mmCIF file of C-alpha atoms in Angstrom:
data_model
loop_
_atom_site.group_PDB
_atom_site.id
_atom_site.type_symbol
_atom_site.label_atom_id
_atom_site.label_comp_id
_atom_site.label_asym_id
_atom_site.label_seq_id
_atom_site.Cartn_x
_atom_site.Cartn_y
_atom_site.Cartn_z
ATOM 1 C CA UNK A 1 0.186 0.247 -0.120
ATOM 2 C CA UNK A 2 1.192 3.526 -1.205
ATOM 3 C CA UNK A 3 2.252 5.765 2.153
ATOM 4 C CA UNK A 4 -0.656 8.831 1.132
ATOM 5 C CA UNK A 5 1.655 11.247 2.920
ATOM 6 C CA UNK A 6 3.736 11.014 -0.722
ATOM 7 C CA UNK A 7 0.899 12.821 -2.033
ATOM 8 C CA UNK A 8 1.404 16.222 -2.221
ATOM 9 C CA UNK A 9 -1.421 17.433 -5.075
ATOM 10 C CA UNK A 10 -4.052 15.249 -7.253
ATOM 11 C CA UNK A 11 -3.230 15.061 -10.303
ATOM 12 C CA UNK A 12 -6.538 15.728 -13.061
ATOM 13 C CA UNK A 13 -6.054 12.085 -15.523
ATOM 14 C CA UNK A 14 -9.106 13.109 -18.212
ATOM 15 C CA UNK A 15 -7.085 15.511 -20.198
ATOM 16 C CA UNK A 16 -6.433 15.080 -23.649
ATOM 17 C CA UNK A 17 -3.095 15.990 -25.123
ATOM 18 C CA UNK A 18 -3.772 18.006 -28.098
ATOM 19 C CA UNK A 19 -0.617 19.143 -28.481
ATOM 20 C CA UNK A 20 -1.331 22.705 -30.917
ATOM 21 C CA UNK A 21 -5.377 22.671 -30.808
ATOM 22 C CA UNK A 22 -4.976 23.242 -27.027
ATOM 23 C CA UNK A 23 -4.263 27.328 -28.264
ATOM 24 C CA UNK A 24 -7.911 26.784 -30.447
ATOM 25 C CA UNK A 25 -9.740 24.839 -27.318
ATOM 26 C CA UNK A 26 -8.640 27.523 -25.090
ATOM 27 C CA UNK A 27 -9.997 30.415 -27.083
ATOM 28 C CA UNK A 28 -13.244 28.245 -27.548
ATOM 29 C CA UNK A 29 -13.372 27.736 -23.716
ATOM 30 C CA UNK A 30 -12.410 31.606 -22.611
ATOM 31 C CA UNK A 31 -15.919 32.913 -25.016
ATOM 32 C CA UNK A 32 -17.499 30.043 -23.665
ATOM 33 C CA UNK A 33 -17.259 31.415 -20.381
ATOM 34 C CA UNK A 34 -17.608 34.974 -21.663
ATOM 35 C CA UNK A 35 -20.575 34.582 -23.168
ATOM 36 C CA UNK A 36 -22.442 32.273 -19.414
ATOM 37 C CA UNK A 37 -20.652 35.833 -17.768
ATOM 38 C CA UNK A 38 -22.587 38.448 -19.948
ATOM 39 C CA UNK A 39 -25.962 36.275 -20.420
ATOM 40 C CA UNK A 40 -26.073 36.346 -17.098
ATOM 41 C CA UNK A 41 -25.598 39.627 -15.375
ATOM 42 C CA UNK A 42 -27.853 41.104 -18.399
ATOM 43 C CA UNK A 43 -30.354 38.598 -16.874
ATOM 44 C CA UNK A 44 -29.642 39.684 -13.206
ATOM 45 C CA UNK A 45 -29.043 43.788 -14.457
ATOM 46 C CA UNK A 46 -32.708 43.867 -16.449
ATOM 47 C CA UNK A 47 -34.467 42.091 -13.681
ATOM 48 C CA UNK A 48 -32.950 44.117 -11.325
ATOM 49 C CA UNK A 49 -33.335 47.738 -12.815
ATOM 50 C CA UNK A 50 -37.270 47.342 -14.081
ATOM 51 C CA UNK A 51 -39.959 47.493 -11.235
ATOM 52 C CA UNK A 52 -42.466 45.913 -13.229
ATOM 53 C CA UNK A 53 -40.042 42.042 -12.601
ATOM 54 C CA UNK A 54 -39.195 42.913 -9.175
ATOM 55 C CA UNK A 55 -41.708 39.774 -8.546
ATOM 56 C CA UNK A 56 -41.393 36.560 -6.959
ATOM 57 C CA UNK A 57 -40.661 34.900 -10.366
ATOM 58 C CA UNK A 58 -38.323 36.495 -11.416
ATOM 59 C CA UNK A 59 -35.775 36.858 -8.006
ATOM 60 C CA UNK A 60 -36.029 33.402 -8.134
ATOM 61 C CA UNK A 61 -34.564 33.900 -11.903
ATOM 62 C CA UNK A 62 -31.929 36.210 -10.555
ATOM 63 C CA UNK A 63 -31.232 33.716 -8.299
ATOM 64 C CA UNK A 64 -30.692 31.089 -10.734
ATOM 65 C CA UNK A 65 -27.778 33.585 -12.630
ATOM 66 C CA UNK A 66 -26.279 34.019 -9.197
ATOM 67 C CA UNK A 67 -26.067 30.195 -9.033
ATOM 68 C CA UNK A 68 -25.023 30.248 -12.494
ATOM 69 C CA UNK A 69 -21.795 33.016 -12.179
ATOM 70 C CA UNK A 70 -20.598 31.147 -9.063
ATOM 71 C CA UNK A 71 -20.528 27.292 -10.175
ATOM 72 C CA UNK A 72 -18.735 29.175 -13.457
ATOM 73 C CA UNK A 73 -15.933 30.810 -11.083
ATOM 74 C CA UNK A 74 -15.184 27.423 -9.322
ATOM 75 C CA UNK A 75 -14.202 25.992 -13.008
ATOM 76 C CA UNK A 76 -13.528 27.783 -15.840
ATOM 77 C CA UNK A 77 -10.644 29.778 -14.191
ATOM 78 C CA UNK A 78 -8.740 26.648 -13.367
ATOM 79 C CA UNK A 79 -10.301 24.245 -16.333
ATOM 80 C CA UNK A 80 -8.610 27.409 -18.926
ATOM 81 C CA UNK A 81 -5.241 26.689 -17.286
ATOM 82 C CA UNK A 82 -5.180 23.869 -17.206
ATOM 83 C CA UNK A 83 -5.764 23.133 -20.550
ATOM 84 C CA UNK A 84 -2.232 25.925 -22.093
ATOM 85 C CA UNK A 85 -0.477 23.304 -18.747
ATOM 86 C CA UNK A 86 1.190 20.200 -19.579
ATOM 87 C CA UNK A 87 0.831 18.900 -15.837
ATOM 88 C CA UNK A 88 -3.102 19.109 -14.134
ATOM 89 C CA UNK A 89 -1.612 18.688 -10.611
ATOM 90 C CA UNK A 90 -4.129 20.873 -8.486
ATOM 91 C CA UNK A 91 -2.989 21.337 -4.343
ATOM 92 C CA UNK A 92 -5.290 19.227 -2.190
ATOM 93 C CA UNK A 93 -7.340 22.493 -0.172
ATOM 94 C CA UNK A 94 -7.651 24.031 -3.879
ATOM 95 C CA UNK A 95 -9.377 20.942 -5.136
ATOM 96 C CA UNK A 96 -11.711 20.223 -2.126
ATOM 97 C CA UNK A 97 -12.324 24.607 -2.558
ATOM 98 C CA UNK A 98 -13.457 23.526 -5.523
ATOM 99 C CA UNK A 99 -15.438 20.368 -4.888
ATOM 100 C CA UNK A 100 -17.290 22.280 -2.304
ATOM 101 C CA UNK A 101 -18.121 25.565 -5.167
ATOM 102 C CA UNK A 102 -19.690 22.624 -7.881
ATOM 103 C CA UNK A 103 -21.689 20.878 -5.614
ATOM 104 C CA UNK A 104 -22.916 23.630 -4.187
ATOM 105 C CA UNK A 105 -23.760 25.339 -7.392
ATOM 106 C CA UNK A 106 -25.298 21.695 -7.927
ATOM 107 C CA UNK A 107 -27.038 21.586 -5.534
ATOM 108 C CA UNK A 108 -28.492 25.129 -5.475
ATOM 109 C CA UNK A 109 -29.526 24.884 -9.038
ATOM 110 C CA UNK A 110 -31.761 21.811 -7.709
ATOM 111 C CA UNK A 111 -32.984 23.396 -4.442
ATOM 112 C CA UNK A 112 -33.723 26.576 -6.544
ATOM 113 C CA UNK A 113 -35.705 25.248 -9.420
ATOM 114 C CA UNK A 114 -38.108 22.744 -6.796
ATOM 115 C CA UNK A 115 -39.023 26.585 -4.682
ATOM 116 C CA UNK A 116 -39.432 28.283 -8.486
ATOM 117 C CA UNK A 117 -42.055 24.889 -8.826
ATOM 118 C CA UNK A 118 -44.007 25.774 -5.733
ATOM 119 C CA UNK A 119 -43.524 29.984 -6.907
ATOM 120 C CA UNK A 120 -45.447 28.175 -10.491
ATOM 121 C CA UNK A 121 -47.254 26.102 -7.844
ATOM 122 C CA UNK A 122 -49.034 29.037 -6.062
ATOM 123 C CA UNK A 123 -49.403 31.627 -9.152
ATOM 124 C CA UNK A 124 -51.719 28.869 -10.944
ATOM 125 C CA UNK A 125 -53.617 26.824 -8.564
ATOM 126 C CA UNK A 126 -53.993 29.628 -6.035
ATOM 127 C CA UNK A 127 -53.819 32.948 -8.158
ATOM 128 C CA UNK A 128 -56.099 34.731 -5.495
ATOM 129 C CA UNK A 129 -53.294 33.833 -2.493
ATOM 130 C CA UNK A 130 -50.665 34.076 -4.730
ATOM 131 C CA UNK A 131 -49.610 38.050 -3.407
ATOM 132 C CA UNK A 132 -50.568 36.546 0.221
ATOM 133 C CA UNK A 133 -49.012 33.320 0.499
ATOM 134 C CA UNK A 134 -45.579 34.526 -1.546
ATOM 135 C CA UNK A 135 -45.161 37.915 0.426
ATOM 136 C CA UNK A 136 -41.122 39.714 0.553
ATOM 137 C CA UNK A 137 -40.529 37.293 3.736
ATOM 138 C CA UNK A 138 -41.403 34.151 2.619
ATOM 139 C CA UNK A 139 -39.633 34.729 -1.405
ATOM 140 C CA UNK A 140 -36.257 35.483 0.747
ATOM 141 C CA UNK A 141 -37.139 32.243 3.430
ATOM 142 C CA UNK A 142 -37.640 30.637 0.655
ATOM 143 C CA UNK A 143 -34.017 31.592 -0.916
ATOM 144 C CA UNK A 144 -31.868 31.779 1.615
ATOM 145 C CA UNK A 145 -33.433 28.491 2.437
ATOM 146 C CA UNK A 146 -32.242 27.283 -0.565
ATOM 147 C CA UNK A 147 -28.855 28.110 -0.163
ATOM 148 C CA UNK A 148 -28.176 27.328 3.306
ATOM 149 C CA UNK A 149 -29.141 23.792 2.750
ATOM 150 C CA UNK A 150 -26.774 23.722 0.204
ATOM 151 C CA UNK A 151 -24.323 25.228 2.196
ATOM 152 C CA UNK A 152 -24.246 22.573 4.670
ATOM 153 C CA UNK A 153 -25.005 19.624 2.440
ATOM 154 C CA UNK A 154 -21.957 19.970 1.483
ATOM 155 C CA UNK A 155 -19.610 21.116 3.767
ATOM 156 C CA UNK A 156 -20.582 18.251 5.548
ATOM 157 C CA UNK A 157 -19.647 15.655 2.567
ATOM 158 C CA UNK A 158 -16.423 17.524 1.869
ATOM 159 C CA UNK A 159 -15.151 17.636 5.344
ATOM 160 C CA UNK A 160 -15.760 13.614 5.822
ATOM 161 C CA UNK A 161 -13.946 13.106 2.376
ATOM 162 C CA UNK A 162 -10.704 15.720 2.765
ATOM 163 C CA UNK A 163 -10.200 12.958 6.224
ATOM 164 C CA UNK A 164 -9.859 10.522 4.230
ATOM 165 C CA UNK A 165 -6.666 8.934 4.250
ATOM 166 C CA UNK A 166 -5.967 8.462 0.332
ATOM 167 C CA UNK A 167 -3.720 5.730 -1.948
ATOM 168 C CA UNK A 168 -3.574 7.898 -4.480
ATOM 169 C CA UNK A 169 -3.865 11.299 -6.074
ATOM 170 C CA UNK A 170 -5.006 10.154 -9.839
ATOM 171 C CA UNK A 171 -8.650 11.615 -10.778
ATOM 172 C CA UNK A 172 -10.254 10.588 -13.739
ATOM 173 C CA UNK A 173 -11.968 13.795 -14.790
ATOM 174 C CA UNK A 174 -11.193 17.678 -15.732
ATOM 175 C CA UNK A 175 -12.285 18.839 -12.399
ATOM 176 C CA UNK A 176 -12.238 17.616 -8.805
ATOM 177 C CA UNK A 177 -15.507 15.602 -7.404
ATOM 178 C CA UNK A 178 -16.032 13.668 -4.576
ATOM 179 C CA UNK A 179 -16.676 10.210 -5.477
ATOM 180 C CA UNK A 180 -13.279 9.619 -7.504
ATOM 181 C CA UNK A 181 -11.185 11.083 -4.608
ATOM 182 C CA UNK A 182 -13.731 8.267 -2.652
ATOM 183 C CA UNK A 183 -12.099 5.420 -4.822
ATOM 184 C CA UNK A 184 -8.246 6.449 -3.883
ATOM 185 C CA UNK A 185 -8.906 6.620 0.118
ATOM 186 C CA UNK A 186 -6.898 3.730 1.440
ATOM 187 C CA UNK A 187 -9.348 2.528 4.207
ATOM 188 C CA UNK A 188 -13.243 1.637 4.055
ATOM 189 C CA UNK A 189 -15.974 4.576 3.151
ATOM 190 C CA UNK A 190 -19.357 3.036 4.405
ATOM 191 C CA UNK A 191 -19.966 6.506 6.781
ATOM 192 C CA UNK A 192 -19.210 8.961 3.741
ATOM 193 C CA UNK A 193 -21.378 6.853 1.264
ATOM 194 C CA UNK A 194 -24.072 6.036 4.099
ATOM 195 C CA UNK A 195 -24.229 10.267 4.681
ATOM 196 C CA UNK A 196 -23.895 11.211 0.232
ATOM 197 C CA UNK A 197 -26.708 8.650 -0.045
ATOM 198 C CA UNK A 198 -29.175 9.552 2.592
ATOM 199 C CA UNK A 199 -27.852 13.277 2.096
ATOM 200 C CA UNK A 200 -28.175 13.644 -2.175
ATOM 201 C CA UNK A 201 -30.949 10.593 -2.538
ATOM 202 C CA UNK A 202 -33.020 12.236 -0.149
ATOM 203 C CA UNK A 203 -33.346 15.369 -1.820
ATOM 204 C CA UNK A 204 -33.051 15.008 -5.022
ATOM 205 C CA UNK A 205 -35.777 12.145 -4.547
ATOM 206 C CA UNK A 206 -37.876 15.114 -2.787
ATOM 207 C CA UNK A 207 -36.989 17.828 -5.150
ATOM 208 C CA UNK A 208 -38.066 15.312 -7.803
ATOM 209 C CA UNK A 209 -41.596 14.167 -6.638
ATOM 210 C CA UNK A 210 -42.346 17.361 -5.832
ATOM 211 C CA UNK A 211 -42.154 19.476 -8.802
ATOM 212 C CA UNK A 212 -43.657 15.865 -10.458
ATOM 213 C CA UNK A 213 -46.348 16.870 -7.574
ATOM 214 C CA UNK A 214 -46.400 20.818 -8.653
ATOM 215 C CA UNK A 215 -46.729 19.933 -11.959
ATOM 216 C CA UNK A 216 -49.054 17.233 -11.693
ATOM 217 C CA UNK A 217 -51.356 19.917 -9.812
ATOM 218 C CA UNK A 218 -51.098 22.110 -12.372
ATOM 219 C CA UNK A 219 -52.242 20.362 -15.662
ATOM 220 C CA UNK A 220 -55.331 19.457 -13.306
ATOM 221 C CA UNK A 221 -56.494 23.124 -12.900
ATOM 222 C CA UNK A 222 -56.060 23.693 -16.790
ATOM 223 C CA UNK A 223 -57.989 21.330 -17.751
ATOM 224 C CA UNK A 224 -60.501 21.977 -16.164
ATOM 225 C CA UNK A 225 -59.437 26.514 -17.000
ATOM 226 C CA UNK A 226 -60.271 28.043 -20.705
ATOM 227 C CA UNK A 227 -58.056 28.150 -23.855
ATOM 228 C CA UNK A 228 -56.740 31.674 -22.860
ATOM 229 C CA UNK A 229 -55.190 30.340 -18.868
ATOM 230 C CA UNK A 230 -54.048 26.909 -20.123
ATOM 231 C CA UNK A 231 -51.371 29.607 -22.875
ATOM 232 C CA UNK A 232 -50.709 31.685 -20.288
ATOM 233 C CA UNK A 233 -49.967 28.796 -17.756
ATOM 234 C CA UNK A 234 -47.823 27.075 -20.610
ATOM 235 C CA UNK A 235 -46.265 30.294 -21.100
ATOM 236 C CA UNK A 236 -44.959 30.835 -17.375
ATOM 237 C CA UNK A 237 -44.606 27.002 -16.942
ATOM 238 C CA UNK A 238 -42.702 25.945 -20.114
ATOM 239 C CA UNK A 239 -39.519 27.924 -19.149
ATOM 240 C CA UNK A 240 -39.366 26.142 -15.462
ATOM 241 C CA UNK A 241 -39.697 23.007 -17.332
ATOM 242 C CA UNK A 242 -36.962 23.415 -19.927
ATOM 243 C CA UNK A 243 -34.218 24.535 -17.501
ATOM 244 C CA UNK A 244 -35.623 21.265 -15.033
ATOM 245 C CA UNK A 245 -34.971 19.214 -18.147
ATOM 246 C CA UNK A 246 -31.562 20.726 -19.172
ATOM 247 C CA UNK A 247 -30.597 20.537 -15.248
ATOM 248 C CA UNK A 248 -31.527 16.849 -14.898
ATOM 249 C CA UNK A 249 -30.679 15.327 -17.857
ATOM 250 C CA UNK A 250 -26.751 16.679 -17.638
ATOM 251 C CA UNK A 251 -26.859 15.704 -14.141
ATOM 252 C CA UNK A 252 -27.362 12.508 -14.591
ATOM 253 C CA UNK A 253 -25.132 12.345 -16.699
ATOM 254 C CA UNK A 254 -22.518 13.941 -14.937
ATOM 255 C CA UNK A 255 -23.427 10.742 -12.140
ATOM 256 C CA UNK A 256 -23.826 8.098 -14.606
ATOM 257 C CA UNK A 257 -20.003 9.029 -16.531
ATOM 258 C CA UNK A 258 -18.429 8.754 -12.493
ATOM 259 C CA UNK A 259 -20.148 5.106 -12.362
ATOM 260 C CA UNK A 260 -18.223 3.524 -15.381
ATOM 261 C CA UNK A 261 -14.941 2.581 -16.189
ATOM 262 C CA UNK A 262 -13.369 6.282 -17.723
ATOM 263 C CA UNK A 263 -10.448 4.268 -19.327
ATOM 264 C CA UNK A 264 -13.263 2.090 -21.832
ATOM 265 C CA UNK A 265 -14.842 5.487 -23.243
ATOM 266 C CA UNK A 266 -13.286 7.888 -25.786
ATOM 267 C CA UNK A 267 -11.458 10.790 -24.201
ATOM 268 C CA UNK A 268 -12.720 13.254 -26.483
ATOM 269 C CA UNK A 269 -16.428 11.621 -25.984
ATOM 270 C CA UNK A 270 -15.643 11.505 -21.764
ATOM 271 C CA UNK A 271 -14.286 15.288 -21.672
ATOM 272 C CA UNK A 272 -17.591 16.331 -22.459
ATOM 273 C CA UNK A 273 -20.148 14.441 -21.194
ATOM 274 C CA UNK A 274 -17.505 15.361 -17.687
ATOM 275 C CA UNK A 275 -17.889 18.999 -19.002
ATOM 276 C CA UNK A 276 -22.001 19.000 -19.829
ATOM 277 C CA UNK A 277 -22.770 19.317 -16.429
ATOM 278 C CA UNK A 278 -20.225 22.845 -15.425
ATOM 279 C CA UNK A 279 -21.790 24.539 -19.200
ATOM 280 C CA UNK A 280 -24.576 23.797 -20.429
ATOM 281 C CA UNK A 281 -26.861 24.842 -17.260
ATOM 282 C CA UNK A 282 -24.980 28.494 -16.746
ATOM 283 C CA UNK A 283 -24.603 29.233 -20.481
ATOM 284 C CA UNK A 284 -28.771 28.028 -21.245
ATOM 285 C CA UNK A 285 -30.708 28.885 -18.389
ATOM 286 C CA UNK A 286 -30.622 33.004 -19.377
ATOM 287 C CA UNK A 287 -31.403 32.432 -23.144
ATOM 288 C CA UNK A 288 -33.801 29.962 -22.174
ATOM 289 C CA UNK A 289 -35.532 32.823 -19.462
ATOM 290 C CA UNK A 290 -34.680 35.674 -21.856
ATOM 291 C CA UNK A 291 -36.643 33.839 -24.470
ATOM 292 C CA UNK A 292 -39.609 32.731 -23.503
ATOM 293 C CA UNK A 293 -40.693 34.689 -20.895
ATOM 294 C CA UNK A 294 -42.123 38.005 -22.832
ATOM 295 C CA UNK A 295 -41.520 40.377 -19.810
ATOM 296 C CA UNK A 296 -37.811 40.162 -19.852
ATOM 297 C CA UNK A 297 -37.718 39.775 -23.597
ATOM 298 C CA UNK A 298 -39.453 42.735 -24.136
ATOM 299 C CA UNK A 299 -36.856 45.312 -22.065
ATOM 300 C CA UNK A 300 -33.832 42.843 -23.723
ATOM 301 C CA UNK A 301 -34.917 44.852 -26.956
ATOM 302 C CA UNK A 302 -33.742 48.371 -26.531
ATOM 303 C CA UNK A 303 -30.555 46.720 -25.233
ATOM 304 C CA UNK A 304 -29.754 44.583 -28.699
ATOM 305 C CA UNK A 305 -31.167 47.922 -30.194
ATOM 306 C CA UNK A 306 -28.471 50.181 -28.477
#
C-alpha cells in the first residue's frame, strides 16, 4: 500500500493531449465563459433595474443566474489554466474548495428549481392567494433556505471526504469530484457513502417528487380552465420545465460518468460528457428565460437595439 503522505497534489488525468489545438480550445472555452458571464449579468441587470419585474418569479430567476456565475467561477478559471498547461496538478486545498463550490452550485440549482416550482404552483393553482403567500419575507426565506441547505450538506460531505487517508492521487476527471477522491481512499468509505446517499438521495428524491406533484396539480387545474388560461400557464411554466429537464439530463450524465470505467470510453466523449453539467445549464438558463418570458424579452430589445 502506498503511503498517502507522499501525495501533496491531485492529478487530473482526463485532459487529452491535443498538442497545438490547445490554443483554439482555450479561446473557445474562454468565449464560452465570457458568454455565460455576459448572459447571466444581463438577466440580473434587466430584472434588477425594471420595477415591473420585481416579482417572486423573476427574483428566483436572478438567484439562478447568480448561482450560474458562482458555479462557473468555481470551474472555468482553473480549467482554462489546465488547457494551456502540460501538467494538471492541483493542491489538496484547491481541490476541496473546487469540490465545495461545484457541488453547492449543483445543489443550489436543484433547490432553487424546486422553490420555483412552488412559486408556479401557487400562481396558477391559487392565484387569489398568490400575493398573500408569496410575500417578500416568504420569498427571501425560501431563497435563503435553498442556499443554506446546500451549504450545510456540502460542508458535511466535503469534510468527510477531506478526512479520508488516500493511497493515490489520480482523479479521472477535468475537475475535482468527491466520488473520484473516495475511490482513492486507503480505508473503507461506508460512512461517507451512507451520509452521501442519505443527504443526496433524500434531497434529489424529494425535489423531483415535489416538482412532479406541482406540475400534476397545474395540469389538473389547466384541464378545467379556458384556452387563454392554459396558454398563459404554459408560457409561464415552459421555461422552468426546460431548465429543469436540462439540469436533470446533464446531472444524470455526470453521475453516470462517475460510475463507469472512464478508460473504456473515447477520451473526447468522456471530456465532453464531464463538461456538460458545468457548462450547459449556466449557458442555456439565461437564454431560455430571456427568450421565453415576454416580460424579460421586452426589456432585452432596447439593449439589442443599443
